[in-house]
PDB file of C-alpha atoms in Angstrom:
ATOM      1  CA  MET A  14      92.301  99.565 208.541  1.00 47.00           C
ATOM      2  CA  LYS A  15      94.491 101.004 207.841  1.00 46.00           C
ATOM      3  CA  LYS A  16      96.578  97.870 206.850  1.00 46.00           C
ATOM      4  CA  THR A  17      95.115  96.819 205.518  1.00 47.00           C
ATOM      5  CA  LEU A  18      94.101  99.373 203.128  1.00 44.00           C
ATOM      6  CA  THR A  19      97.329  99.971 201.984  1.00 47.00           C
ATOM      7  CA  LEU A  20      97.809  95.965 201.350  1.00 44.00           C
ATOM      8  CA  GLY A  21      95.151  95.181 198.988  1.00 49.00           C
ATOM      9  CA  THR A  22      96.370  98.932 197.489  1.00 47.00           C
ATOM     10  CA  ILE A  23      99.531  97.326 196.540  1.00 44.00           C
ATOM     11  CA  ILE A  24      97.833  94.249 195.161  1.00 45.00           C
ATOM     12  CA  MET A  25      96.133  95.541 193.061  1.00 47.00           C
ATOM     13  CA  SER A  26      98.792  97.906 191.943  1.00 48.00           C
ATOM     14  CA  VAL A  27     100.373  95.294 191.394  1.00 43.00           C
ATOM     15  CA  LEU A  28      97.461  93.376 189.030  1.00 43.00           C
ATOM     16  CA  VAL A  29      97.326  96.281 186.785  1.00 44.00           C
ATOM     17  CA  LEU A  30     100.549  96.252 185.996  1.00 42.00           C
ATOM     18  CA  SER A  31     100.763  92.665 185.210  1.00 48.00           C
ATOM     19  CA  ALA A  32      97.465  93.557 183.037  1.00 47.00           C
ATOM     20  CA  CYS A  33      99.000  95.858 181.032  1.00 47.00           C
ATOM     21  CA  GLY A  34     102.523  94.169 180.829  1.00 50.00           C
ATOM     22  CA  ASN A  35     100.675  91.262 179.652  1.00 51.00           C
ATOM     23  CA  ASP A  36      99.202  94.202 177.018  1.00 49.00           C
ATOM     24  CA  THR A  37     102.123  95.394 175.562  1.00 47.00           C
ATOM     25  CA  THR A  38     104.363  91.524 175.420  1.00 47.00           C
ATOM     26  CA  LYS A  39     101.452  90.733 173.094  1.00 48.00           C
ATOM     27  CA  LYS A  40     101.330  94.369 170.871  1.00 50.00           C
ATOM     28  CA  ASP A  41     105.184  93.995 170.400  1.00 52.00           C
ATOM     29  CA  LYS A  42     105.627  89.831 169.214  1.00 52.00           C
ATOM     30  CA  PRO A  43     106.546  90.548 165.361  1.00 53.00           C
ATOM     31  CA  ASN A  44     104.472  89.943 162.813  1.00 56.00           C
ATOM     32  CA  ASN A  45     105.942  86.812 160.946  1.00 54.00           C
ATOM     33  CA  THR A  46     103.819  86.967 157.688  1.00 53.00           C
ATOM     34  CA  THR A  47     105.510  87.569 154.442  1.00 51.00           C
ATOM     35  CA  GLU A  48     104.519  90.763 152.457  1.00 59.00           C
ATOM     36  CA  ASN A  49     104.497  90.120 148.323  1.00 61.00           C
ATOM     37  CA  VAL A  50     106.458  92.211 146.065  1.00 60.00           C
ATOM     38  CA  ALA A  51     104.828  92.474 143.092  1.00 59.00           C
ATOM     39  CA  LYS A  52     107.974  93.020 140.854  1.00 60.00           C
ATOM     40  CA  PRO A  53     107.893  94.516 137.405  1.00 60.00           C
ATOM     41  CA  LYS A  54     106.747  93.120 134.632  1.00 63.00           C
ATOM     42  CA  THR A  55     108.885  91.813 131.278  1.00 67.00           C
ATOM     43  CA  GLU A  56     106.865  92.109 127.945  1.00 77.00           C
ATOM     44  CA  LYS A  57     107.612  89.461 126.078  1.00 88.00           C
ATOM     45  CA  TYR A  58     106.839  90.673 123.141  1.00 93.00           C
ATOM     46  CA  TYR A  59     107.992  94.482 122.043  1.00 95.00           C
ATOM     47  CA  PHE A  60     108.931  97.332 119.209  1.00 96.00           C
ATOM     48  CA  LYS A  61     111.393 100.320 121.454  1.00 95.00           C
ATOM     49  CA  ASN A  62     115.026 101.520 120.623  1.00 95.00           C
ATOM     50  CA  ASP A  63     114.416 101.070 117.150  1.00 97.00           C
ATOM     51  CA  GLU A  64     114.532  96.308 118.083  1.00 97.00           C
ATOM     52  CA  LEU A  65     111.661  94.476 117.466  1.00 96.00           C
ATOM     53  CA  LYS A  66     111.101  91.409 119.659  1.00 96.00           C
ATOM     54  CA  ILE A  67     107.901  88.249 118.388  1.00 94.00           C
ATOM     55  CA  HIS A  68     107.424  85.013 119.069  1.00 89.00           C
ATOM     56  CA  ASP A  69     110.092  83.451 116.788  1.00 92.00           C
ATOM     57  CA  LEU A  70     112.728  86.212 115.256  1.00 95.00           C
ATOM     58  CA  LYS A  71     114.035  89.484 116.965  1.00 97.00           C
ATOM     59  CA  ILE A  72     114.863  92.331 114.670  1.00 97.00           C
ATOM     60  CA  LYS A  73     117.066  95.361 115.062  1.00 98.00           C
ATOM     61  CA  ILE A  74     117.011  98.586 112.747  1.00 98.00           C
ATOM     62  CA  THR A  75     120.518  99.247 112.296  1.00 97.00           C
ATOM     63  CA  ASN A  76     120.475 102.779 109.456  1.00 97.00           C
ATOM     64  CA  SER A  77     117.967 104.497 107.622  1.00 96.00           C
ATOM     65  CA  LYS A  78     118.442 107.075 104.639  1.00 96.00           C
ATOM     66  CA  ILE A  79     116.700 108.907 101.944  1.00 96.00           C
ATOM     67  CA  ILE A  80     118.024 108.057  98.093  1.00 96.00           C
ATOM     68  CA  PRO A  81     116.589 110.432  95.604  1.00 95.00           C
ATOM     69  CA  VAL A  82     115.558 108.727  92.341  1.00 95.00           C
ATOM     70  CA  GLY A  83     118.602 107.537  90.033  1.00 94.00           C
ATOM     71  CA  LYS A  84     121.412 107.668  92.685  1.00 94.00           C
ATOM     72  CA  THR A  85     122.267 103.949  94.031  1.00 94.00           C
ATOM     73  CA  GLY A  86     120.142 102.043  95.444  1.00 94.00           C
ATOM     74  CA  ASN A  87     117.161 103.585  93.917  1.00 94.00           C
ATOM     75  CA  GLU A  88     118.052 103.498  90.121  1.00 92.00           C
ATOM     76  CA  TYR A  89     115.089 102.554  88.689  1.00 88.00           C
ATOM     77  CA  GLY A  90     112.806 103.788  91.239  1.00 90.00           C
ATOM     78  CA  GLU A  91     110.973 106.943  90.207  1.00 92.00           C
ATOM     79  CA  LYS A  92     110.583 107.976  93.461  1.00 94.00           C
ATOM     80  CA  PRO A  93     112.791 108.990  96.206  1.00 96.00           C
ATOM     81  CA  VAL A  94     112.778 106.184  99.058  1.00 97.00           C
ATOM     82  CA  LEU A  95     113.268 105.337 102.245  1.00 97.00           C
ATOM     83  CA  ALA A  96     115.610 103.341 102.924  1.00 97.00           C
ATOM     84  CA  ILE A  97     116.077 101.201 105.727  1.00 98.00           C
ATOM     85  CA  TRP A  98     118.865  98.660 107.338  1.00 98.00           C
ATOM     86  CA  TYR A  99     118.443  95.755 109.246  1.00 98.00           C
ATOM     87  CA  LYS A 100     119.331  92.882 111.217  1.00 98.00           C
ATOM     88  CA  VAL A 101     117.462  89.450 111.754  1.00 97.00           C
ATOM     89  CA  THR A 102     117.765  86.603 114.345  1.00 97.00           C
ATOM     90  CA  ASN A 103     115.155  83.640 114.303  1.00 97.00           C
ATOM     91  CA  LEU A 104     114.291  82.027 117.690  1.00 96.00           C
ATOM     92  CA  THR A 105     113.434  79.140 116.043  1.00 95.00           C
ATOM     93  CA  ASN A 106     114.036  76.337 114.253  1.00 94.00           C
ATOM     94  CA  LYS A 107     111.504  77.605 111.811  1.00 93.00           C
ATOM     95  CA  GLU A 108     112.713  78.340 108.211  1.00 92.00           C
ATOM     96  CA  ILE A 109     112.851  82.660 108.171  1.00 94.00           C
ATOM     97  CA  ASP A 110     114.907  84.642 106.117  1.00 94.00           C
ATOM     98  CA  PRO A 111     115.532  88.402 105.961  1.00 95.00           C
ATOM     99  CA  ASN A 112     113.210  89.816 103.634  1.00 93.00           C
ATOM    100  CA  THR A 113     109.765  87.320 104.752  1.00 92.00           C
ATOM    101  CA  ALA A 114     111.175  88.377 108.752  1.00 94.00           C
ATOM    102  CA  TRP A 115     110.850  91.358 108.102  1.00 95.00           C
ATOM    103  CA  MET A 116     107.702  91.514 106.031  1.00 92.00           C
ATOM    104  CA  VAL A 117     105.490  89.966 108.694  1.00 92.00           C
ATOM    105  CA  ALA A 118     106.368  91.884 111.588  1.00 93.00           C
ATOM    106  CA  PHE A 119     105.951  95.551 109.599  1.00 95.00           C
ATOM    107  CA  GLU A 120     103.959  98.320 107.142  1.00 95.00           C
ATOM    108  CA  ALA A 121     105.301 101.687 106.427  1.00 96.00           C
ATOM    109  CA  TYR A 122     102.830 104.741 106.426  1.00 96.00           C
ATOM    110  CA  GLN A 123     103.198 108.042 105.322  1.00 95.00           C
ATOM    111  CA  ASP A 124      99.921 110.398 106.557  1.00 93.00           C
ATOM    112  CA  ASN A 125      99.620 112.695 103.846  1.00 90.00           C
ATOM    113  CA  ASN A 126      95.319 112.259 103.117  1.00 88.00           C
ATOM    114  CA  LYS A 127      92.923 113.401 105.751  1.00 87.00           C
ATOM    115  CA  ASN A 128      90.382 110.900 104.694  1.00 89.00           C
ATOM    116  CA  ARG A 129      93.132 107.438 105.210  1.00 89.00           C
ATOM    117  CA  GLU A 130      95.264 105.433 105.362  1.00 90.00           C
ATOM    118  CA  ASN A 131      98.174 105.836 102.757  1.00 93.00           C
ATOM    119  CA  LYS A 132     100.249 102.959 102.963  1.00 94.00           C
ATOM    120  CA  LEU A 133     104.038 103.381 101.290  1.00 95.00           C
ATOM    121  CA  ASN A 134     104.509 100.422  98.836  1.00 93.00           C
ATOM    122  CA  VAL A 135     107.347  98.772  99.020  1.00 94.00           C
ATOM    123  CA  GLY A 136     111.462 100.128  95.647  1.00 93.00           C
ATOM    124  CA  SER A 137     113.423  97.496  95.386  1.00 92.00           C
ATOM    125  CA  LEU A 138     116.531  96.852  97.283  1.00 94.00           C
ATOM    126  CA  PRO A 139     118.532  99.644  98.266  1.00 95.00           C
ATOM    127  CA  ASP A 140     121.850  97.723  98.529  1.00 95.00           C
ATOM    128  CA  GLN A 141     123.347  95.536  95.815  1.00 92.00           C
ATOM    129  CA  LYS A 142     125.423  92.964  98.431  1.00 94.00           C
ATOM    130  CA  PHE A 143     122.216  91.442  99.562  1.00 94.00           C
ATOM    131  CA  ILE A 144     120.661  90.386  96.288  1.00 91.00           C
ATOM    132  CA  ASP A 145     122.056  87.233  97.169  1.00 89.00           C
ATOM    133  CA  SER A 146     121.258  86.841 100.355  1.00 91.00           C
ATOM    134  CA  GLN A 147     118.429  88.278 101.355  1.00 90.00           C
ATOM    135  CA  GLN A 148     115.524  84.737 100.292  1.00 89.00           C
ATOM    136  CA  ASN A 149     118.508  82.458 102.565  1.00 94.00           C
ATOM    137  CA  ASN A 150     116.731  80.661 105.676  1.00 95.00           C
ATOM    138  CA  ILE A 151     118.461  81.361 108.578  1.00 96.00           C
ATOM    139  CA  LYS A 152     119.792  79.314 111.900  1.00 96.00           C
ATOM    140  CA  LYS A 153     118.948  78.883 114.717  1.00 96.00           C
ATOM    141  CA  ASN A 154     120.286  82.087 116.932  1.00 96.00           C
ATOM    142  CA  GLY A 155     121.488  82.904 113.399  1.00 97.00           C
ATOM    143  CA  THR A 156     121.639  86.249 112.582  1.00 97.00           C
ATOM    144  CA  VAL A 157     121.622  88.126 109.017  1.00 97.00           C
ATOM    145  CA  GLU A 158     121.856  91.653 107.643  1.00 97.00           C
ATOM    146  CA  ASN A 159     119.291  92.677 104.861  1.00 97.00           C
ATOM    147  CA  ALA A 160     117.471  96.099 103.486  1.00 97.00           C
ATOM    148  CA  VAL A 161     114.252  97.351 102.392  1.00 97.00           C
ATOM    149  CA  SER A 162     113.205 100.976 100.796  1.00 96.00           C
ATOM    150  CA  TYR A 163     109.910 102.683 100.944  1.00 97.00           C
ATOM    151  CA  GLU A 164     108.282 104.679  98.242  1.00 96.00           C
ATOM    152  CA  LEU A 165     108.033 108.569  99.325  1.00 96.00           C
ATOM    153  CA  ASP A 166     104.717 109.764  97.744  1.00 95.00           C
ATOM    154  CA  ASP A 167     106.142 113.707  99.316  1.00 94.00           C
ATOM    155  CA  ASN A 168     108.825 114.784 100.727  1.00 93.00           C
ATOM    156  CA  THR A 169     107.347 116.269 103.837  1.00 94.00           C
ATOM    157  CA  THR A 170     104.791 113.842 105.260  1.00 95.00           C
ATOM    158  CA  PRO A 171     106.771 112.250 108.137  1.00 96.00           C
ATOM    159  CA  VAL A 172     106.978 107.497 107.711  1.00 97.00           C
ATOM    160  CA  THR A 173     105.451 106.239 110.398  1.00 97.00           C
ATOM    161  CA  LEU A 174     106.285 102.293 110.446  1.00 97.00           C
ATOM    162  CA  LYS A 175     104.006 100.465 111.978  1.00 96.00           C
ATOM    163  CA  ALA A 176     105.598  96.993 114.000  1.00 96.00           C
ATOM    164  CA  THR A 177     102.948  94.415 114.692  1.00 93.00           C
ATOM    165  CA  GLN A 178     102.989  90.198 116.358  1.00 88.00           C
ATOM    166  CA  GLY A 179     102.225  88.920 112.620  1.00 76.00           C
ATOM    167  CA  LEU A 180      99.117  89.306 110.789  1.00 68.00           C
ATOM    168  CA  GLY A 181      95.656  90.197 112.859  1.00 70.00           C
ATOM    169  CA  GLY A 182      98.266  90.713 116.361  1.00 79.00           C
ATOM    170  CA  LYS A 183      98.541  93.500 118.348  1.00 87.00           C
ATOM    171  CA  GLU A 184     100.389  97.403 117.255  1.00 93.00           C
ATOM    172  CA  LEU A 185     104.464  96.186 118.831  1.00 95.00           C
ATOM    173  CA  GLY A 186     104.552 100.527 118.625  1.00 95.00           C
ATOM    174  CA  THR A 187     105.793 102.517 116.029  1.00 96.00           C
ATOM    175  CA  LYS A 188     109.069 104.298 114.636  1.00 97.00           C
ATOM    176  CA  ILE A 189     108.832 107.740 113.201  1.00 97.00           C
ATOM    177  CA  PHE A 190     111.243 109.063 110.313  1.00 96.00           C
ATOM    178  CA  LYS A 191     111.413 112.481 109.496  1.00 94.00           C
ATOM    179  CA  ILE A 192     112.013 113.078 105.616  1.00 93.00           C
ATOM    180  CA  LYS A 193     111.963 116.812 105.828  1.00 89.00           C
ATOM    181  CA  GLU A 194     115.089 117.463 107.857  1.00 87.00           C
ATOM    182  CA  THR A 195     116.491 114.328 106.318  1.00 85.00           C
ATOM    183  CA  LEU A 196     116.611 115.620 103.330  1.00 85.00           C
ATOM    184  CA  ASN A 197     117.423 119.314 103.766  1.00 83.00           C
ATOM    185  CA  THR A 198     120.125 117.435 106.088  1.00 80.00           C
ATOM    186  CA  GLU A 199     121.779 115.544 103.352  1.00 75.00           C
ATOM    187  CA  GLN A 200     121.271 118.369 100.527  1.00 72.00           C
ATOM    188  CA  SER A 201     123.071 120.989 102.723  1.00 72.00           C
ATOM    189  CA  ASN A 202     125.602 117.846 102.802  1.00 72.00           C
ATOM    190  CA  SER A 203     125.962 117.592  99.102  1.00 65.00           C
ATOM    191  CA  THR A 204     127.917 120.339  95.879  1.00 52.00           C
ATOM    192  CA  SER A 205     126.713 121.416  93.327  1.00 53.00           C
ATOM    193  CA  ASN A 206     128.419 119.830  91.312  1.00 52.00           C
ATOM    194  CA  SER A 207     126.952 116.048  92.578  1.00 52.00           C
ATOM    195  CA  ASN A 208     123.756 118.128  92.150  1.00 53.00           C
ATOM    196  CA  SER A 209     124.225 118.541  88.516  1.00 51.00           C
ATOM    197  CA  THR A 210     125.617 114.643  88.631  1.00 51.00           C
ATOM    198  CA  SER A 211     122.565 113.816  90.317  1.00 52.00           C
ATOM    199  CA  SER A 212     120.754 114.965  87.285  1.00 52.00           C
ATOM    200  CA  SER A 213     122.192 114.179  84.130  1.00 50.00           C
ATOM    201  CA  THR A 214     121.311 110.047  86.631  1.00 48.00           C
ATOM    202  CA  VAL A 215     118.295 111.180  87.052  1.00 45.00           C
ATOM    203  CA  ALA A 216     117.103 111.749  83.089  1.00 45.00           C
ATOM    204  CA  GLN A 217     118.964 108.870  82.652  1.00 50.00           C
ATOM    205  CA  SER A 218     117.578 106.957  84.690  1.00 44.00           C
ATOM    206  CA  SER A 219     113.888 107.630  83.856  1.00 46.00           C
ATOM    207  CA  SER A 220     114.696 106.724  80.392  1.00 45.00           C
ATOM    208  CA  VAL A 221     115.700 103.330  81.681  1.00 38.00           C
ATOM    209  CA  VAL A 222     112.391 103.200  83.703  1.00 39.00           C
ATOM    210  CA  GLN A 223     110.111 103.990  80.979  1.00 47.00           C
ATOM    211  CA  SER A 224     111.818 101.251  78.996  1.00 43.00           C
ATOM    212  CA  THR A 225     111.316  98.353  81.855  1.00 41.00           C
ATOM    213  CA  SER A 226     107.595  99.474  82.687  1.00 46.00           C
ATOM    214  CA  GLN A 227     106.590  98.396  79.127  1.00 49.00           C
ATOM    215  CA  THR A 228     108.534  95.623  79.388  1.00 43.00           C
ATOM    216  CA  LYS A 229     106.814  94.486  82.124  1.00 44.00           C
ATOM    217  CA  GLN A 230     103.347  95.040  80.603  1.00 49.00           C
ATOM    218  CA  VAL A 231     103.772  92.976  77.603  1.00 40.00           C
ATOM    219  CA  ALA A 232     105.604  90.207  79.464  1.00 43.00           C
ATOM    220  CA  THR A 233     102.715  90.463  81.952  1.00 44.00           C
ATOM    221  CA  LYS A 234      99.916  89.675  79.172  1.00 41.00           C
ATOM    222  CA  SER A 235     101.667  86.814  78.324  1.00 39.00           C
ATOM    223  CA  VAL A 236     102.130  85.272  81.180  1.00 39.00           C
ATOM    224  CA  ASN A 237      98.209  86.612  82.491  1.00 44.00           C
ATOM    225  CA  ASN A 238      96.717  83.694  79.817  1.00 39.00           C
ATOM    226  CA  ASN A 239      97.830  81.109  83.372  1.00 43.00           C
ATOM    227  CA  ASN A 240      94.693  81.100  85.095  1.00 44.00           C
ATOM    228  CA  GLN A 241      96.059  79.938  88.505  1.00 44.00           C
ATOM    229  CA  SER A 242      98.342  82.153  88.552  1.00 43.00           C
ATOM    230  CA  GLN A 243      95.977  84.621  87.990  1.00 42.00           C
ATOM    231  CA  GLN A 244      93.761  84.265  90.466  1.00 46.00           C
ATOM    232  CA  VAL A 245      96.598  84.147  92.739  1.00 46.00           C
ATOM    233  CA  ALA A 246      97.856  87.454  91.664  1.00 43.00           C
ATOM    234  CA  THR A 247      93.998  89.294  91.720  1.00 43.00           C
ATOM    235  CA  SER A 248      93.789  87.492  95.332  1.00 45.00           C
ATOM    236  CA  SER A 249      97.035  88.983  96.644  1.00 44.00           C
ATOM    237  CA  SER A 250      96.385  92.203  95.192  1.00 44.00           C
ATOM    238  CA  SER A 251      93.022  93.333  95.339  1.00 50.00           C
ATOM    239  CA  GLN A 252      91.784  91.360  99.470  1.00 59.00           C
ATOM    240  CA  GLN A 253      95.251  91.771 101.228  1.00 72.00           C
ATOM    241  CA  THR A 254      98.470  93.793 101.587  1.00 75.00           C
ATOM    242  CA  LEU A 255     102.274  91.859 101.704  1.00 75.00           C
ATOM    243  CA  SER A 256     102.209  91.354 104.592  1.00 66.00           C
ATOM    244  CA  ASP A 257      98.544  89.863 104.646  1.00 73.00           C
ATOM    245  CA  PHE A 258      99.492  86.964 101.855  1.00 77.00           C
ATOM    246  CA  VAL A 259     103.498  86.703 103.865  1.00 75.00           C
ATOM    247  CA  ASN A 260     101.615  86.469 106.849  1.00 67.00           C
ATOM    248  CA  GLU A 261      99.022  83.530 105.807  1.00 71.00           C
ATOM    249  CA  HIS A 262     101.376  81.556 103.245  1.00 74.00           C
ATOM    250  CA  GLY A 263     104.664  82.186 104.808  1.00 67.00           C
ATOM    251  CA  MET A 264     105.939  83.630 101.418  1.00 77.00           C
ATOM    252  CA  SER A 265     105.469  86.835  98.686  1.00 79.00           C
ATOM    253  CA  PRO A 266     103.215  86.073  96.205  1.00 83.00           C
ATOM    254  CA  ALA A 267     105.961  85.615  93.663  1.00 81.00           C
ATOM    255  CA  ALA A 268     107.570  83.067  95.987  1.00 80.00           C
ATOM    256  CA  TYR A 269     104.504  81.576  95.980  1.00 82.00           C
ATOM    257  CA  LYS A 270     104.401  80.957  92.470  1.00 85.00           C
ATOM    258  CA  MET A 271     107.592  79.602  91.754  1.00 76.00           C
ATOM    259  CA  GLN A 272     106.329  77.207  94.078  1.00 73.00           C
ATOM    260  CA  HIS A 273     103.081  75.989  93.706  1.00 77.00           C
ATOM    261  CA  ASP A 274     102.370  76.746  90.382  1.00 78.00           C
ATOM    262  CA  GLY A 275     105.789  76.029  88.588  1.00 75.00           C
ATOM    263  CA  MET A 276     106.540  79.607  87.276  1.00 82.00           C
ATOM    264  CA  SER A 277     109.708  80.545  86.621  1.00 77.00           C
ATOM    265  CA  GLN A 278     111.627  84.172  88.605  1.00 73.00           C
ATOM    266  CA  LYS A 279     110.741  85.947  85.560  1.00 75.00           C
ATOM    267  CA  GLU A 280     107.687  84.677  85.196  1.00 75.00           C
ATOM    268  CA  ALA A 281     105.878  85.395  88.453  1.00 80.00           C
ATOM    269  CA  LEU A 282     107.537  88.207  88.494  1.00 80.00           C
ATOM    270  CA  ASP A 283     106.533  89.934  85.795  1.00 82.00           C
ATOM    271  CA  SER A 284     103.062  88.254  86.959  1.00 79.00           C
ATOM    272  CA  THR A 285     103.302  89.595  90.652  1.00 86.00           C
ATOM    273  CA  PRO A 286     102.051  93.583  91.088  1.00 78.00           C
ATOM    274  CA  ARG A 287     104.699  95.962  92.132  1.00 73.00           C
ATOM    275  CA  GLY A 288     103.107  96.472  95.469  1.00 68.00           C
ATOM    276  CA  MET A 289     103.011  92.634  96.539  1.00 81.00           C
ATOM    277  CA  LYS A 290     106.276  92.696  95.848  1.00 78.00           C
ATOM    278  CA  SER A 291     109.306  92.626  98.612  1.00 78.00           C
ATOM    279  CA  SER A 292     112.645  95.015  97.930  1.00 70.00           C
ATOM    280  CA  GLY A 293     114.885  92.355  96.904  1.00 72.00           C
ATOM    281  CA  GLU A 294     112.550  90.425  94.409  1.00 79.00           C
ATOM    282  CA  ILE A 295     112.041  93.883  92.906  1.00 80.00           C
ATOM    283  CA  GLN A 296     115.249  94.368  92.310  1.00 70.00           C
ATOM    284  CA  MET A 297     115.760  91.521  90.645  1.00 74.00           C
ATOM    285  CA  GLN A 298     113.330  92.416  88.609  1.00 74.00           C
ATOM    286  CA  ASN A 299     114.852  94.974  86.814  1.00 76.00           C
ATOM    287  CA  GLU A 300     118.233  92.936  87.296  1.00 70.00           C
ATOM    288  CA  LEU A 301     116.623  90.664  84.929  1.00 74.00           C
ATOM    289  CA  ASN A 302     115.296  92.955  82.615  1.00 75.00           C
ATOM    290  CA  LYS A 303     118.710  94.618  82.491  1.00 70.00           C
ATOM    291  CA  GLN A 304     120.212  91.025  81.027  1.00 74.00           C
ATOM    292  CA  GLN A 305     116.842  90.776  78.331  1.00 70.00           C
TER     293      GLN A 305
END
């Protein structure tokens, strides 16, 4: 009897151990399924570290400075300007020039009004070496340099440069230019002699600006007789910004008038409001007025 119980106990123990062994085998079986790890999403279009990338082009800001009235790069201006140098790369086979590339993507604001946005007007071309190349088309994957300026409404409020994907496109980023700090630095590096020379230059420049302004008024009146061109000028000034017009037509209002209305360069520039001209066009108009 005892032998029988003992044998039965041994058999039961073996069966239990076997079952445990089977369970362990199942639990230890490796899982062959692959876990998907999300890869970091790269931005297709962006504006960061002074570089803009959109569908057709890439722009890299290389330098900036404030140019007082009367100084080189702002000889004809009535306000100090924020000048910006940049490089443009054409990523497509489309016709893109340095001026149009910048106007499509950027606008500058100086937040010194509590009730409305204060978008800055474009100033004259701050670097004379780009006067002939600013409207030349860039080859595919080619990179060229250019410059632009914005007229400052005061000498203390920072300027915010906003980048977008184009007309109606989302905002890609901003860059802040600290005007007051920059001016303080530049002034501390200048000598009293240079300040005296600058004052004399500013007085001479003011005289030239008054003469230029009068010339422009006379030219504008004569060109306004062209009804079609007048409609373009009125539409562009009252309903659109310069960036809006360029995004819609692929060129500035002045270039549009020359191409579609048969105007000369001077007629087109004289009949276009200052706020609807690029930096290069303003500078070109100043040069044409000097030749009269």
